[in-house]
PDB file of C-alpha atoms in Angstrom:
ATOM      1  CA  MET A   1      96.999 102.122 138.132  1.00 89.00           C
ATOM      2  CA  GLN A   2      98.197 103.349 141.496  1.00 90.00           C
ATOM      3  CA  PHE A   3      95.712 106.229 141.421  1.00 92.00           C
ATOM      4  CA  LEU A   4      92.883 103.792 140.692  1.00 94.00           C
ATOM      5  CA  LEU A   5      93.842 101.643 143.683  1.00 95.00           C
ATOM      6  CA  PHE A   6      94.158 104.705 145.871  1.00 96.00           C
ATOM      7  CA  ASP A   7      90.726 105.963 144.686  1.00 97.00           C
ATOM      8  CA  ILE A   8      89.079 102.629 145.411  1.00 96.00           C
ATOM      9  CA  GLY A   9      90.711 102.444 148.844  1.00 97.00           C
ATOM     10  CA  VAL A  10      89.574 105.965 149.806  1.00 97.00           C
ATOM     11  CA  THR A  11      86.063 105.180 148.585  1.00 97.00           C
ATOM     12  CA  LEU A  12      85.905 102.030 150.694  1.00 97.00           C
ATOM     13  CA  VAL A  13      87.129 103.925 153.778  1.00 97.00           C
ATOM     14  CA  PHE A  14      84.499 106.618 153.200  1.00 97.00           C
ATOM     15  CA  LEU A  15      81.700 104.069 152.770  1.00 97.00           C
ATOM     16  CA  GLY A  16      82.829 102.202 155.906  1.00 97.00           C
ATOM     17  CA  GLY A  17      82.751 105.427 157.926  1.00 96.00           C
ATOM     18  CA  TYR A  18      79.379 106.403 156.513  1.00 96.00           C
ATOM     19  CA  ARG A  19      77.974 103.023 157.392  1.00 96.00           C
ATOM     20  CA  THR A  20      79.375 103.227 160.934  1.00 96.00           C
ATOM     21  CA  VAL A  21      77.809 106.640 161.521  1.00 94.00           C
ATOM     22  CA  ASP A  22      74.483 105.449 160.068  1.00 94.00           C
ATOM     23  CA  MET A  23      74.530 102.392 162.328  1.00 93.00           C
ATOM     24  CA  LEU A  24      75.294 104.447 165.438  1.00 92.00           C
ATOM     25  CA  GLN A  25      72.485 106.896 164.681  1.00 90.00           C
ATOM     26  CA  ARG A  26      69.987 104.099 164.161  1.00 90.00           C
ATOM     27  CA  ARG A  27      71.110 102.411 167.385  1.00 88.00           C
ATOM     28  CA  ARG A  28      70.721 105.696 169.279  1.00 84.00           C
ATOM     29  CA  ALA A  29      67.253 106.287 167.788  1.00 81.00           C
ATOM     30  CA  LEU A  30      66.155 102.882 169.004  1.00 79.00           C
ATOM     31  CA  ALA A  31      67.652 103.327 172.473  1.00 75.00           C
ATOM     32  CA  VAL A  32      66.233 106.801 173.207  1.00 70.00           C
ATOM     33  CA  PRO A  33      62.501 106.850 174.032  1.00 65.00           C
ATOM     34  CA  ARG A  34      60.353 109.127 171.895  1.00 61.00           C
ATOM     35  CA  ALA A  35      59.601 111.602 174.720  1.00 59.00           C
ATOM     36  CA  ALA A  36      63.300 112.029 175.608  1.00 58.00           C
ATOM     37  CA  SER A  37      64.333 112.509 171.996  1.00 54.00           C
ATOM     38  CA  ARG A  38      62.569 115.873 171.692  1.00 56.00           C
ATOM     39  CA  THR A  39      64.567 118.933 170.910  1.00 58.00           C
ATOM     40  CA  PRO A  40      65.726 120.380 174.258  1.00 58.00           C
ATOM     41  CA  GLY A  41      65.062 123.941 173.141  1.00 60.00           C
ATOM     42  CA  ARG A  42      61.338 123.331 172.665  1.00 63.00           C
ATOM     43  CA  GLU A  43      59.034 123.444 175.604  1.00 61.00           C
ATOM     44  CA  PRO A  44      55.681 121.701 175.716  1.00 62.00           C
ATOM     45  CA  ARG A  45      52.680 123.955 175.114  1.00 65.00           C
ATOM     46  CA  PRO A  46      50.895 125.063 178.285  1.00 61.00           C
ATOM     47  CA  ALA A  47      47.288 124.200 178.832  1.00 65.00           C
ATOM     48  CA  PRO A  48      44.874 126.912 177.622  1.00 67.00           C
ATOM     49  CA  GLY A  49      44.340 129.537 180.299  1.00 65.00           C
ATOM     50  CA  SER A  50      47.040 128.248 182.627  1.00 59.00           C
ATOM     51  CA  GLU A  51      49.660 130.768 181.640  1.00 56.00           C
ATOM     52  CA  GLY A  52      49.308 134.418 180.713  1.00 56.00           C
ATOM     53  CA  PRO A  53      51.226 136.166 177.953  1.00 56.00           C
ATOM     54  CA  ALA A  54      53.249 138.138 180.528  1.00 59.00           C
ATOM     55  CA  THR A  55      55.003 135.014 181.859  1.00 67.00           C
ATOM     56  CA  ARG A  56      55.934 133.726 178.443  1.00 67.00           C
ATOM     57  CA  ALA A  57      59.518 134.258 177.314  1.00 72.00           C
ATOM     58  CA  PRO A  58      59.901 136.952 174.598  1.00 72.00           C
ATOM     59  CA  ARG A  59      60.386 135.774 171.048  1.00 77.00           C
ATOM     60  CA  ARG A  60      63.902 135.841 169.745  1.00 78.00           C
ATOM     61  CA  GLU A  61      64.535 138.542 167.198  1.00 80.00           C
ATOM     62  CA  TRP A  62      66.903 137.755 164.361  1.00 73.00           C
ATOM     63  CA  PRO A  63      69.374 140.519 163.450  1.00 72.00           C
ATOM     64  CA  ARG A  64      68.582 142.422 160.287  1.00 72.00           C
ATOM     65  CA  LEU A  65      71.057 141.757 157.538  1.00 73.00           C
ATOM     66  CA  SER A  66      70.074 144.752 155.454  1.00 73.00           C
ATOM     67  CA  TYR A  67      68.178 147.896 156.233  1.00 67.00           C
ATOM     68  CA  PRO A  68      65.546 149.396 153.889  1.00 65.00           C
ATOM     69  CA  ARG A  69      66.621 152.587 152.186  1.00 61.00           C
TER      70      ARG A  69
END
């Protein structure tokens, strides 16, 4: 019986925390304008012809996890 009460209590605490996080994320999504909510690592695409390939930052190379034999 004690375990059942403990289990119900922990479940209620988890659901309350989940609901709080969900509410805060929804509130933040409404408060932040769409243009400001973009990922900071992404840059807008330049207009065609305005920027040459030499001025563009090099692509990031991911490390190889295994080498071919």
